[in-house]
Each structure stands twice: as structure tokens, then as C-alpha cells.
CSV table of C-alpha atoms in Angstrom, one decimal:
chain,number,residue,atom,x,y,z
A,1,UNK,CA,-33.5,-86.7,-5.3
A,2,UNK,CA,-33.5,-84.2,-1.2
A,3,UNK,CA,-30.0,-82.5,-1.4
A,4,UNK,CA,-30.6,-81.5,-5.3
A,5,UNK,CA,-33.7,-79.7,-3.5
A,6,UNK,CA,-32.4,-77.6,-1.0
A,7,UNK,CA,-29.5,-77.2,-4.3
A,8,UNK,CA,-32.5,-75.5,-6.0
A,9,UNK,CA,-34.0,-73.5,-3.1
A,10,UNK,CA,-31.0,-72.2,-1.8
A,11,UNK,CA,-30.0,-70.4,-5.6
A,12,UNK,CA,-33.8,-69.3,-6.6
A,13,UNK,CA,-34.4,-68.2,-3.1
A,14,UNK,CA,-33.1,-64.3,-2.5
A,15,UNK,CA,-30.3,-62.7,-0.1
A,16,UNK,CA,-31.2,-60.4,2.6
A,17,UNK,CA,-29.3,-57.8,0.4
A,18,UNK,CA,-30.7,-58.6,-2.4
A,19,UNK,CA,-33.9,-57.8,-0.8
A,20,UNK,CA,-33.3,-54.5,0.6
A,21,UNK,CA,-31.3,-53.2,-2.7
A,22,UNK,CA,-34.6,-54.3,-4.4
A,23,UNK,CA,-37.0,-52.4,-1.7
A,24,UNK,CA,-35.0,-49.5,-1.6
A,25,UNK,CA,-35.2,-49.3,-5.5
A,26,UNK,CA,-38.9,-49.6,-5.3
A,27,UNK,CA,-38.7,-46.8,-2.6
A,28,UNK,CA,-37.3,-44.7,-4.9
A,29,UNK,CA,-39.4,-45.3,-7.6
A,30,UNK,CA,-42.7,-44.7,-5.7
A,31,UNK,CA,-40.9,-41.6,-4.3
A,32,UNK,CA,-40.4,-40.1,-7.6
A,33,UNK,CA,-42.5,-41.6,-10.4
A,34,UNK,CA,-45.5,-42.1,-8.7
A,35,UNK,CA,-46.3,-38.4,-6.7
A,36,UNK,CA,-49.2,-36.4,-7.7
A,37,UNK,CA,-48.8,-33.8,-10.1
A,38,UNK,CA,-50.2,-30.8,-7.8
A,39,UNK,CA,-47.1,-32.0,-5.7
A,40,UNK,CA,-44.8,-32.0,-8.4
A,41,UNK,CA,-45.5,-29.1,-9.6
A,42,UNK,CA,-45.5,-27.5,-6.1
A,43,UNK,CA,-41.5,-28.8,-5.8
A,44,UNK,CA,-40.5,-27.5,-9.7
A,45,UNK,CA,-42.3,-23.9,-8.2
A,46,UNK,CA,-39.0,-24.0,-6.7
A,47,UNK,CA,-36.6,-24.5,-9.0
A,48,UNK,CA,-35.1,-21.5,-11.5
A,49,UNK,CA,-36.5,-21.0,-15.4
A,50,UNK,CA,-33.5,-22.8,-16.9
A,51,UNK,CA,-33.6,-25.8,-14.3
A,52,UNK,CA,-37.2,-25.9,-14.6
A,53,UNK,CA,-36.4,-26.4,-18.5
A,54,UNK,CA,-33.8,-28.8,-17.5
A,55,UNK,CA,-36.1,-30.6,-16.4
A,56,UNK,CA,-38.8,-30.7,-19.3
A,57,UNK,CA,-35.9,-33.6,-21.1
A,58,UNK,CA,-36.8,-35.9,-18.2
A,59,UNK,CA,-40.1,-37.5,-19.1
A,60,UNK,CA,-42.6,-36.9,-20.7
A,61,UNK,CA,-45.1,-36.6,-17.8
A,62,UNK,CA,-42.7,-34.2,-16.9
A,63,UNK,CA,-42.8,-32.0,-19.9
A,64,UNK,CA,-46.2,-32.2,-20.0
A,65,UNK,CA,-47.0,-30.9,-17.0
A,66,UNK,CA,-43.8,-27.9,-16.9
A,67,UNK,CA,-45.1,-26.7,-20.1
A,68,UNK,CA,-49.5,-26.4,-19.6
A,69,UNK,CA,-48.5,-25.4,-15.9
A,70,UNK,CA,-49.9,-21.6,-15.7
A,71,UNK,CA,-48.5,-21.3,-11.7
A,72,UNK,CA,-44.6,-22.2,-12.9
A,73,UNK,CA,-44.9,-19.1,-15.5
A,74,UNK,CA,-46.9,-16.9,-13.7
A,75,UNK,CA,-44.5,-14.6,-12.3
A,76,UNK,CA,-41.0,-14.4,-14.6
A,77,UNK,CA,-37.5,-12.2,-14.7
A,78,UNK,CA,-35.6,-11.5,-17.5
A,79,UNK,CA,-32.3,-9.8,-17.6
A,80,UNK,CA,-30.7,-8.2,-20.8
A,81,UNK,CA,-27.0,-7.5,-21.1
A,82,UNK,CA,-26.2,-5.5,-24.5
A,83,UNK,CA,-22.4,-7.0,-24.2
A,84,UNK,CA,-23.5,-10.3,-24.6
A,85,UNK,CA,-23.4,-11.6,-28.1
A,86,UNK,CA,-27.1,-12.9,-29.2
A,87,UNK,CA,-25.9,-17.1,-30.7
A,88,UNK,CA,-28.5,-18.3,-33.0
A,89,UNK,CA,-29.2,-21.0,-30.5
A,90,UNK,CA,-29.6,-18.4,-27.5
A,91,UNK,CA,-32.2,-16.6,-30.0
A,92,UNK,CA,-33.7,-19.7,-30.5
A,93,UNK,CA,-34.2,-20.7,-26.2
A,94,UNK,CA,-35.6,-16.9,-25.7
A,95,UNK,CA,-38.2,-17.5,-28.2
A,96,UNK,CA,-39.0,-20.9,-27.2
A,97,UNK,CA,-39.3,-19.5,-23.9
A,98,UNK,CA,-41.5,-16.2,-24.9
A,99,UNK,CA,-43.8,-18.2,-27.8
A,100,UNK,CA,-44.6,-21.0,-24.9
A,101,UNK,CA,-44.7,-19.5,-21.5
A,102,UNK,CA,-46.2,-15.9,-22.9
A,103,UNK,CA,-49.9,-16.9,-22.1
A,104,UNK,CA,-49.5,-17.9,-18.3
A,105,UNK,CA,-47.7,-14.5,-17.3
A,106,UNK,CA,-48.9,-12.2,-15.0
A,107,UNK,CA,-45.9,-10.5,-13.5
A,108,UNK,CA,-43.2,-9.9,-16.1
A,109,UNK,CA,-40.0,-8.1,-15.5
A,110,UNK,CA,-37.2,-7.3,-17.5
A,111,UNK,CA,-33.9,-5.9,-16.3
A,112,UNK,CA,-31.3,-4.4,-18.9
A,113,UNK,CA,-27.4,-4.2,-18.1
A,114,UNK,CA,-25.5,-1.2,-19.8
A,115,UNK,CA,-22.1,-0.8,-19.2
A,116,UNK,CA,-23.2,2.9,-19.5
A,117,UNK,CA,-26.1,5.2,-19.0
A,118,UNK,CA,-27.7,6.7,-22.4
A,119,UNK,CA,-25.3,5.1,-25.0
A,120,UNK,CA,-26.7,1.5,-25.5
A,121,UNK,CA,-28.0,1.2,-29.5
A,122,UNK,CA,-28.3,-2.8,-29.0
A,123,UNK,CA,-31.3,-3.3,-25.8
A,124,UNK,CA,-33.8,-1.9,-28.9
A,125,UNK,CA,-33.3,-4.1,-30.5
A,126,UNK,CA,-33.1,-7.1,-28.4
A,127,UNK,CA,-35.9,-5.9,-26.2
A,128,UNK,CA,-37.8,-6.1,-29.8
A,129,UNK,CA,-36.7,-9.2,-30.6
A,130,UNK,CA,-38.6,-10.4,-26.9
A,131,UNK,CA,-41.7,-8.5,-27.6
A,132,UNK,CA,-42.2,-10.0,-30.9
A,133,UNK,CA,-42.2,-13.7,-29.7
A,134,UNK,CA,-44.4,-12.6,-27.1
A,135,UNK,CA,-47.3,-13.9,-26.6
A,136,UNK,CA,-49.6,-12.3,-23.5
A,137,UNK,CA,-52.6,-12.8,-22.9
A,138,UNK,CA,-53.0,-12.1,-19.0
A,139,UNK,CA,-50.0,-9.7,-18.0
A,140,UNK,CA,-51.4,-7.3,-15.4
A,141,UNK,CA,-47.5,-6.2,-14.3
A,142,UNK,CA,-45.4,-5.1,-16.4
A,143,UNK,CA,-41.7,-3.4,-15.3
A,144,UNK,CA,-38.7,-2.8,-16.8
A,145,UNK,CA,-35.8,-1.4,-15.9
A,146,UNK,CA,-33.6,0.9,-17.4
A,147,UNK,CA,-34.5,0.3,-21.1
A,148,UNK,CA,-32.0,3.4,-21.9
A,149,UNK,CA,-33.5,4.3,-25.6
A,150,UNK,CA,-32.2,7.6,-25.2
A,151,UNK,CA,-29.3,6.9,-28.5
A,152,UNK,CA,-31.6,4.6,-30.1
A,153,UNK,CA,-32.4,4.5,-33.8
A,154,UNK,CA,-35.6,5.2,-35.2
A,155,UNK,CA,-36.6,2.3,-36.9
A,156,UNK,CA,-36.4,0.2,-33.6
A,157,UNK,CA,-37.8,2.4,-31.7
A,158,UNK,CA,-40.6,2.5,-34.2
A,159,UNK,CA,-40.9,-1.3,-34.0
A,160,UNK,CA,-41.4,-1.2,-29.8
A,161,UNK,CA,-43.4,1.4,-29.2
A,162,UNK,CA,-45.5,0.6,-31.7
A,163,UNK,CA,-45.2,-3.7,-30.6
A,164,UNK,CA,-45.5,-1.9,-27.0
A,165,UNK,CA,-48.7,0.0,-28.0
A,166,UNK,CA,-50.6,-3.6,-29.5
A,167,UNK,CA,-49.6,-5.8,-26.6
A,168,UNK,CA,-50.8,-3.2,-23.9
A,169,UNK,CA,-54.7,-2.2,-25.9
A,170,UNK,CA,-55.6,-5.8,-25.0
A,171,UNK,CA,-54.2,-6.0,-21.3
A,172,UNK,CA,-55.3,-3.9,-18.3
A,173,UNK,CA,-52.6,-3.8,-16.6
A,174,UNK,CA,-52.4,-3.2,-12.3
A,175,UNK,CA,-48.5,-2.0,-12.3
A,176,UNK,CA,-46.7,0.2,-14.8
A,177,UNK,CA,-42.9,0.3,-14.4
A,178,UNK,CA,-40.7,1.8,-16.7
A,179,UNK,CA,-37.9,3.9,-14.9
A,180,UNK,CA,-35.0,5.1,-17.3
A,181,UNK,CA,-36.5,4.1,-20.3
A,182,UNK,CA,-35.6,7.1,-21.7
A,183,UNK,CA,-38.3,7.6,-24.3
A,184,UNK,CA,-37.8,10.1,-27.1
A,185,UNK,CA,-40.7,12.2,-27.3
A,186,UNK,CA,-42.8,10.5,-30.1
A,187,UNK,CA,-42.9,6.8,-29.4
A,188,UNK,CA,-42.9,6.8,-25.6
A,189,UNK,CA,-46.5,9.5,-25.6
A,190,UNK,CA,-47.5,6.5,-27.8
A,191,UNK,CA,-46.8,3.6,-25.3
A,192,UNK,CA,-48.0,6.0,-22.9
A,193,UNK,CA,-51.1,7.1,-24.2
A,194,UNK,CA,-51.8,3.2,-24.5
A,195,UNK,CA,-51.6,2.1,-21.0
A,196,UNK,CA,-53.4,5.5,-19.5
A,197,UNK,CA,-56.7,4.8,-22.3
A,198,UNK,CA,-56.5,0.8,-21.5
A,199,UNK,CA,-55.5,0.4,-17.8
A,200,UNK,CA,-57.3,4.0,-16.3
A,201,UNK,CA,-59.8,1.8,-13.9
A,202,UNK,CA,-57.7,-1.3,-13.3
A,203,UNK,CA,-53.7,0.9,-13.3
A,204,UNK,CA,-52.7,1.2,-9.7
A,205,UNK,CA,-48.6,1.7,-9.4
A,206,UNK,CA,-47.0,4.1,-11.7
A,207,UNK,CA,-43.2,4.2,-12.2
A,208,UNK,CA,-42.1,6.7,-14.8
A,209,UNK,CA,-39.2,8.1,-13.0
A,210,UNK,CA,-37.2,9.1,-16.2
A,211,UNK,CA,-39.4,7.9,-18.8
A,212,UNK,CA,-38.7,10.5,-21.3
A,213,UNK,CA,-35.5,11.7,-22.3
A,214,UNK,CA,-35.2,14.8,-22.4
A,215,UNK,CA,-37.1,14.7,-18.6
A,216,UNK,CA,-38.6,17.8,-18.9
A,217,UNK,CA,-41.5,17.3,-21.0
A,218,UNK,CA,-40.7,20.4,-23.2
A,219,UNK,CA,-42.3,18.4,-26.4
A,220,UNK,CA,-45.2,16.7,-24.3
A,221,UNK,CA,-48.7,18.3,-24.5
A,222,UNK,CA,-48.9,19.4,-20.8
A,223,UNK,CA,-52.5,19.0,-20.6
A,224,UNK,CA,-53.0,15.9,-22.4
A,225,UNK,CA,-50.8,15.0,-19.3
A,226,UNK,CA,-52.5,16.1,-16.7
A,227,UNK,CA,-56.2,14.7,-18.0
A,228,UNK,CA,-54.3,11.5,-18.6
A,229,UNK,CA,-52.6,11.5,-15.1
A,230,UNK,CA,-55.5,12.6,-13.7
A,231,UNK,CA,-58.3,10.4,-14.9
A,232,UNK,CA,-56.4,7.0,-13.7
A,233,UNK,CA,-59.3,6.0,-11.1
A,234,UNK,CA,-57.4,3.5,-9.1
A,235,UNK,CA,-54.0,4.8,-9.0
A,236,UNK,CA,-52.5,4.5,-4.8
A,237,UNK,CA,-49.2,4.5,-6.2
A,238,UNK,CA,-46.6,7.0,-8.3
A,239,UNK,CA,-43.5,7.2,-8.8
A,240,UNK,CA,-42.6,10.5,-10.7
A,241,UNK,CA,-39.7,12.7,-11.9
A,242,UNK,CA,-40.5,16.3,-9.9
A,243,UNK,CA,-39.6,18.0,-13.6
A,244,UNK,CA,-42.9,16.8,-15.2
A,245,UNK,CA,-44.9,17.9,-11.9
A,246,UNK,CA,-46.5,21.3,-11.7
A,247,UNK,CA,-48.5,23.3,-9.3
A,248,UNK,CA,-52.0,22.9,-11.9
A,249,UNK,CA,-51.1,18.7,-11.8
A,250,UNK,CA,-50.1,18.8,-8.1
A,251,UNK,CA,-53.6,20.1,-7.1
A,252,UNK,CA,-56.0,18.2,-10.4
A,253,UNK,CA,-54.0,15.0,-8.5
A,254,UNK,CA,-55.3,15.9,-5.4
A,255,UNK,CA,-58.3,16.6,-6.3
A,256,UNK,CA,-59.0,13.7,-8.2
A,257,UNK,CA,-57.7,11.0,-5.8
A,258,UNK,CA,-57.9,12.3,-2.8
A,259,UNK,CA,-56.9,9.8,-0.1
A,260,UNK,CA,-56.6,7.7,-2.0
A,261,UNK,CA,-52.1,8.3,-3.0
A,262,UNK,CA,-50.9,6.6,-0.9
A,263,UNK,CA,-47.6,6.3,-1.9
A,264,UNK,CA,-45.5,9.3,-3.6
A,265,UNK,CA,-41.4,9.4,-4.9
A,266,UNK,CA,-40.1,11.7,-7.3
A,267,UNK,CA,-37.2,11.9,-8.7
A,268,UNK,CA,-34.8,14.4,-9.1
A,269,UNK,CA,-31.3,15.7,-10.9
A,270,UNK,CA,-29.5,18.8,-10.1
A,271,UNK,CA,-27.0,20.4,-12.4
A,272,UNK,CA,-25.9,23.9,-12.6
A,273,UNK,CA,-29.4,25.0,-11.7
A,274,UNK,CA,-32.6,24.3,-11.0
A,275,UNK,CA,-36.1,25.3,-9.8
A,276,UNK,CA,-38.5,23.9,-8.5
A,277,UNK,CA,-41.8,23.7,-10.3
A,278,UNK,CA,-44.6,23.2,-7.7
A,279,UNK,CA,-44.9,25.8,-5.1
A,280,UNK,CA,-45.3,25.1,-1.3
A,281,UNK,CA,-48.9,26.0,-1.4
A,282,UNK,CA,-48.9,23.3,-3.8
A,283,UNK,CA,-47.4,20.6,-1.3
A,284,UNK,CA,-49.5,21.8,1.4
A,285,UNK,CA,-53.1,20.9,-0.5
A,286,UNK,CA,-52.0,17.5,-1.9
A,287,UNK,CA,-50.8,16.1,1.6
A,288,UNK,CA,-54.1,18.1,3.2
A,289,UNK,CA,-55.9,15.8,0.3
A,290,UNK,CA,-53.8,12.5,1.1
A,291,UNK,CA,-52.6,13.1,4.9
A,292,UNK,CA,-51.7,8.8,5.1
A,293,UNK,CA,-49.4,9.3,2.0
A,294,UNK,CA,-45.7,8.4,2.7
A,295,UNK,CA,-43.2,10.5,0.3
A,296,UNK,CA,-40.0,9.4,-1.0
A,297,UNK,CA,-36.9,11.8,-2.4
A,298,UNK,CA,-34.2,10.3,-4.4
A,299,UNK,CA,-31.8,13.3,-5.2
A,300,UNK,CA,-29.0,13.5,-7.3
A,301,UNK,CA,-26.6,16.4,-7.7
A,302,UNK,CA,-23.8,17.5,-10.0
A,303,UNK,CA,-24.4,21.2,-8.9
A,304,UNK,CA,-22.1,23.2,-7.0
A,305,UNK,CA,-24.6,24.8,-4.8
A,306,UNK,CA,-26.3,21.2,-3.3
A,307,UNK,CA,-26.4,23.7,0.3
A,308,UNK,CA,-28.8,26.4,-2.0
A,309,UNK,CA,-30.7,24.1,-4.5
A,310,UNK,CA,-31.8,20.8,-1.9
A,311,UNK,CA,-33.3,22.7,0.6
A,312,UNK,CA,-35.3,24.7,-1.5
A,313,UNK,CA,-36.4,21.1,-4.1
A,314,UNK,CA,-37.0,19.3,0.5
A,315,UNK,CA,-40.0,21.3,0.8
A,316,UNK,CA,-41.3,21.5,4.7
A,317,UNK,CA,-44.8,20.0,4.4
A,318,UNK,CA,-44.0,17.0,3.0
A,319,UNK,CA,-44.1,14.2,4.6
A,320,UNK,CA,-41.0,12.1,3.9
A,321,UNK,CA,-40.5,8.9,4.9
A,322,UNK,CA,-37.2,8.0,2.8
A,323,UNK,CA,-34.7,10.0,1.4
A,324,UNK,CA,-31.8,8.7,-0.9
A,325,UNK,CA,-29.3,11.8,-1.9
A,326,UNK,CA,-26.2,11.1,-4.5
A,327,UNK,CA,-24.1,14.4,-4.5
A,328,UNK,CA,-20.7,13.9,-7.6
A,329,UNK,CA,-18.5,17.0,-8.2
A,330,UNK,CA,-20.0,19.5,-10.5
A,331,UNK,CA,-18.4,20.3,-13.3
A,332,UNK,CA,-16.5,23.2,-14.2
A,333,UNK,CA,-12.9,25.0,-13.1
A,334,UNK,CA,-10.8,24.5,-10.3
A,335,UNK,CA,-10.9,24.3,-7.3
A,336,UNK,CA,-13.7,23.4,-6.7
A,337,UNK,CA,-16.1,25.6,-3.8
A,338,UNK,CA,-17.3,24.1,-0.6
A,339,UNK,CA,-20.7,22.2,-0.6
A,340,UNK,CA,-21.7,22.9,2.7
A,341,UNK,CA,-23.5,19.5,2.8
A,342,UNK,CA,-24.1,20.2,6.7
A,343,UNK,CA,-26.6,23.0,5.5
A,344,UNK,CA,-28.4,20.1,3.6
A,345,UNK,CA,-28.3,17.3,6.2
A,346,UNK,CA,-29.7,19.6,8.9
A,347,UNK,CA,-32.7,21.0,7.1
A,348,UNK,CA,-33.7,17.2,6.4
A,349,UNK,CA,-33.1,17.0,10.5
A,350,UNK,CA,-35.4,19.7,11.4
A,351,UNK,CA,-38.6,18.8,9.0
A,352,UNK,CA,-38.1,15.3,8.2
A,353,UNK,CA,-37.2,13.8,11.4
A,354,UNK,CA,-40.4,12.3,13.3
A,355,UNK,CA,-40.9,10.7,9.8
A,356,UNK,CA,-38.0,9.4,8.4
A,357,UNK,CA,-37.0,6.1,8.1
A,358,UNK,CA,-34.7,5.2,5.8
A,359,UNK,CA,-31.7,7.3,5.0
A,360,UNK,CA,-28.7,7.1,2.0
A,361,UNK,CA,-26.4,9.4,1.1
A,362,UNK,CA,-23.4,8.6,-1.2
A,363,UNK,CA,-20.8,11.6,-1.1
A,364,UNK,CA,-18.3,11.6,-3.4
A,365,UNK,CA,-16.2,14.7,-2.0
A,366,UNK,CA,-13.3,15.0,0.7
A,367,UNK,CA,-15.6,17.0,2.6
A,368,UNK,CA,-16.7,16.1,6.1
A,369,UNK,CA,-19.9,16.3,7.7
A,370,UNK,CA,-19.4,13.7,10.9
A,371,UNK,CA,-21.3,16.6,13.5
A,372,UNK,CA,-24.6,17.1,11.2
A,373,UNK,CA,-24.7,13.5,10.4
A,374,UNK,CA,-24.0,12.3,14.2
A,375,UNK,CA,-27.2,15.0,15.1
A,376,UNK,CA,-29.7,13.4,11.9
A,377,UNK,CA,-29.1,10.3,13.2
A,378,UNK,CA,-30.0,10.8,16.8
A,379,UNK,CA,-32.6,13.5,16.4
A,380,UNK,CA,-34.2,10.7,13.8
A,381,UNK,CA,-35.7,8.3,16.1
A,382,UNK,CA,-37.6,6.4,13.0
A,383,UNK,CA,-34.5,5.9,11.1
A,384,UNK,CA,-33.7,2.3,10.9
A,385,UNK,CA,-32.1,1.3,8.0
A,386,UNK,CA,-29.3,3.9,6.9
A,387,UNK,CA,-26.3,3.3,4.1
A,388,UNK,CA,-23.7,5.8,4.2
A,389,UNK,CA,-20.9,6.6,1.4
A,390,UNK,CA,-18.4,9.3,2.9
A,391,UNK,CA,-15.3,10.8,3.5
A,392,UNK,CA,-14.8,10.7,8.0
A,393,UNK,CA,-13.1,13.4,10.0
A,394,UNK,CA,-12.7,10.2,12.8
A,395,UNK,CA,-13.4,6.7,12.7
A,396,UNK,CA,-15.8,7.2,15.4
A,397,UNK,CA,-18.5,8.4,13.9
A,398,UNK,CA,-19.5,4.8,11.6
A,399,UNK,CA,-19.1,2.8,14.7
A,400,UNK,CA,-21.3,5.7,16.2
A,401,UNK,CA,-23.7,5.9,13.6
A,402,UNK,CA,-23.7,2.3,13.6
A,403,UNK,CA,-24.6,1.4,16.8
A,404,UNK,CA,-27.2,3.6,17.3
A,405,UNK,CA,-29.1,2.4,14.0
A,406,UNK,CA,-28.5,-1.4,15.1
A,407,UNK,CA,-30.3,-0.5,18.8
A,408,UNK,CA,-32.6,1.8,17.4
A,409,UNK,CA,-33.1,-1.7,15.0
A,410,UNK,CA,-34.0,-4.2,17.2
A,411,UNK,CA,-36.0,-2.4,19.4
A,412,UNK,CA,-38.3,-1.8,16.2
A,413,UNK,CA,-37.9,-5.5,15.5
A,414,UNK,CA,-39.1,-6.8,18.7
A,415,UNK,CA,-41.9,-4.0,18.8
A,416,UNK,CA,-43.4,-4.7,14.5
A,417,UNK,CA,-40.9,-6.7,12.9
A,418,UNK,CA,-40.8,-5.5,9.9
A,419,UNK,CA,-39.3,-7.6,6.9
A,420,UNK,CA,-35.5,-6.6,5.5
A,421,UNK,CA,-34.0,-3.9,7.7
A,422,UNK,CA,-30.8,-3.1,7.5
A,423,UNK,CA,-27.6,-0.8,8.4
A,424,UNK,CA,-25.2,-0.3,6.4
A,425,UNK,CA,-22.0,2.9,7.1
A,426,UNK,CA,-19.1,1.5,5.5
A,427,UNK,CA,-17.7,3.2,3.1
A,428,UNK,CA,-16.5,0.5,0.5
A,429,UNK,CA,-19.7,-1.2,1.4
A,430,UNK,CA,-21.8,-3.1,-1.2
A,431,UNK,CA,-25.2,-4.2,-1.7
A,432,UNK,CA,-26.2,-7.4,-2.3
A,433,UNK,CA,-28.3,-8.5,-5.5
A,434,UNK,CA,-30.4,-11.4,-6.0
A,435,UNK,CA,-28.7,-13.8,-8.7
A,436,UNK,CA,-31.2,-13.4,-11.8
A,437,UNK,CA,-31.1,-15.6,-15.0
A,438,UNK,CA,-30.3,-13.8,-18.3
A,439,UNK,CA,-31.8,-15.3,-21.2
A,440,UNK,CA,-28.5,-14.4,-23.4
A,441,UNK,CA,-25.6,-15.9,-21.0
A,442,UNK,CA,-25.7,-19.4,-20.3
A,443,UNK,CA,-27.1,-22.7,-20.6
A,444,UNK,CA,-31.2,-23.0,-21.3
A,445,UNK,CA,-31.6,-26.5,-20.8
A,446,UNK,CA,-34.0,-26.5,-23.8
A,447,UNK,CA,-32.5,-29.7,-24.8
A,448,UNK,CA,-34.9,-32.3,-25.9
A,449,UNK,CA,-37.4,-30.2,-24.4
A,450,UNK,CA,-39.3,-30.0,-27.8
A,451,UNK,CA,-39.0,-32.4,-29.4
């Protein structure tokens, strides 16, 4: 009898390994299923959109948390590529996202990718599909880059502009950015006027570089544009084509935003000839009214005379801190003339040397600028961000520029620790961009999410 009891006790008693396995299993279950919802929400906030959607199929608790969490969907970025086909599944996945998570969105960014600028007719249809499904209630920041509607057919344009106008009539925006949208005059006017009217007392950032297709506002009421722009009571950051401005508008803007305009970005495209629409005295008036204003210039030139046109645009009184120049071959018969870029660089050094912090130059012409470039870098003590794509007479030029700016950047980092400073002087260098999700590309992970 005693022997049987020993056998039974030996059989029912778990081994040490079994105890360890049971304890580990219990610990795993406790570490996942017993976490507070706030901790789970914080973990999900680090996941990409498709990963969050995939997590919805794990269990009903996760699905409910992800669907109802406003924190997870407060800021969203979408990428549209007009070269990718829209399958029924991708269309359904996109509509699922914008319908279920649109009410939570506060910051919405859309990046459009085209194989070639100004020839796309597909993006308007994809953008319209997105907008028609979007149920937005609390968007305060709306950013769309490189929409490129220039050659889009009229019905699609009407649909997009009317849908945007209806949406913006219910939103009070703080940020509105639509660079390179290339709207035709009438449709672009409809959208922009709604933004001006509804967000007059809330809009802080306005980016309308290349907003209109003709770039000259020849079909736009200048009085409407001037009165609408100067009526924005909170505007602190403005990015705009220089051709949209006039002397009267600059002076009116100075009076309306006296001491409040902190950032001004001017976009210029030079072709065969160009006449600056704003004179020197108007810029003086603006800089005196807004003494703390930072100015950025972005100039693209296909002119054969950049040495004459660019210095005329880069007014000596403007406090330019960031400058980007892209000089390409002009359209015309061969042989092409000398571009004399050293004149442009000497002008930048002379008038912007004390303030210039960022300088980017893309000079796709076999003309050597070594001496002027070295002088610019040496004589601009605050210049800590440089990117040069150009031909050098000597390979030492690139190394010297890199050495000067790197040492200056290290000294600046030790004193002020500015974020994300970089130096790039390699001729074939390419910027690395952050990886973004494309709702029209790749698996969305919606399997089981809507069940």
C-alpha cells in the first residue's frame, strides 16, 4: 500500500522543468494581456500605420483600442504614386482608413509622386477618391505637396475643388500648405478663398509656392488676393512665389503683420528674362516692420544670364538665412554663353555673409566656381549647412569646404546644439528621405480588421 502511494505521488508531482515552463507561460500571458490600455496605446504609437492595422486582427481588445484611439491617428501621412494601379482591395483599404480614422486626424500630410511634373492626369482622381471618403472633423494642419493639377481634366478638378471647399468651410486651420499644386485660376481661387474666409483668425502657416498653374496670377483678382492675405490675423510663416507679390501687397503685409511675420520663403523661377515685382524700398519697409523675420530664397534658373538676373532678385536689405539655387542649361542655340556664377556667389557673400546659415547649390554646368565658393564658405561665419553639386577645378575644393563647415558645425553644436545639421559637398550625393507608407502600395494588414 505504501509503495502504491509513493508511485501515485511521483506521477502527479510536476517536474522542475514543467514548473519553469508553466511559470514562463504565465509570465508571458501577464506581460501581454494584462497590460493597461494606456501602455498598449503607447506601444502602438510607435508602429507604422499598416502594422497597427495588422494588430487589429489579434484580438477584440486590440481592435477596439486601435479603432477608438484618437492618439494613434492624430497625425497621418499618406503617399500617392500615380504610376501604381488602384486595385479594388487597395481602394477598399484606403477608404477604410479615411472613414474610420478621419475623425481623429488633426495633422494630415499627403505627398504626391509623379514620373514627370505637370503632365499627370491621374492624381486628381486619386486625391478625389481620398477626399470623398474622408470624414474629417478636427483637422488643424493640412499639407499636400506636389499635387500637380496643371493638365487635369475639368470634371475631376471641379470635384476636388468643391470637396475641399466644403471640408475647409468646417475646419479652422492653423497650417495650410499646398506647394506645387498647379491649380487653374478659378478652381484654385475657390479653395484658397474658403481657407482665407474660414481660417482668417487661426491660420499661422501658409505655403502656396507654385499654387497656381500660371505662376503669375494674371487671371486672379489682385485686390482680392491682397486683401485676403493681409486679413490673416495670426499669420507668422509665409511661403509664396515672388511673382505673386507686388509693392502694394508687401507694404500692406508689413502694416498688417508688423512685428509678427517671423518667416518668409520666396520661390522664383527664371527663364529667359525676369523683372523683380518688388522694389528695394518696399523690402526695406517690410524688414523694418518685422525686424526679427527670417528669409529663405529658392531660385530655379534656366536663363542664360543668371549673373544679371539673380543679383537683381536677391535684394541686399533682406535678412536671408537660407538660400537654394538651382542653375540649369538655358534653352537656346549652341554654343551656350558663359554663366559667370562667380558674380552670383560674390553677391551672396557681400550682402548675406553675416546671416547665411544654409546654402544649397545645384550647378549643372561645366563652369568652375572654386575660388568664389571657397570665399563664400570662409566669409559666412554662421554657415553650418552646405550642399553643393557642381564641377570643381580641383578635388581639394570639396575637401576644403567640407573641413571648414564641419569644424564650424562642431563648434556650433557645442554652443547651441542645433538639431539635424548636415554637410554635403559631394558631387554625386543624394539626400536620404524617411520611409513613408503608400496606401496604394504594399499590404495594408486589414485582413480581419472589419469583421
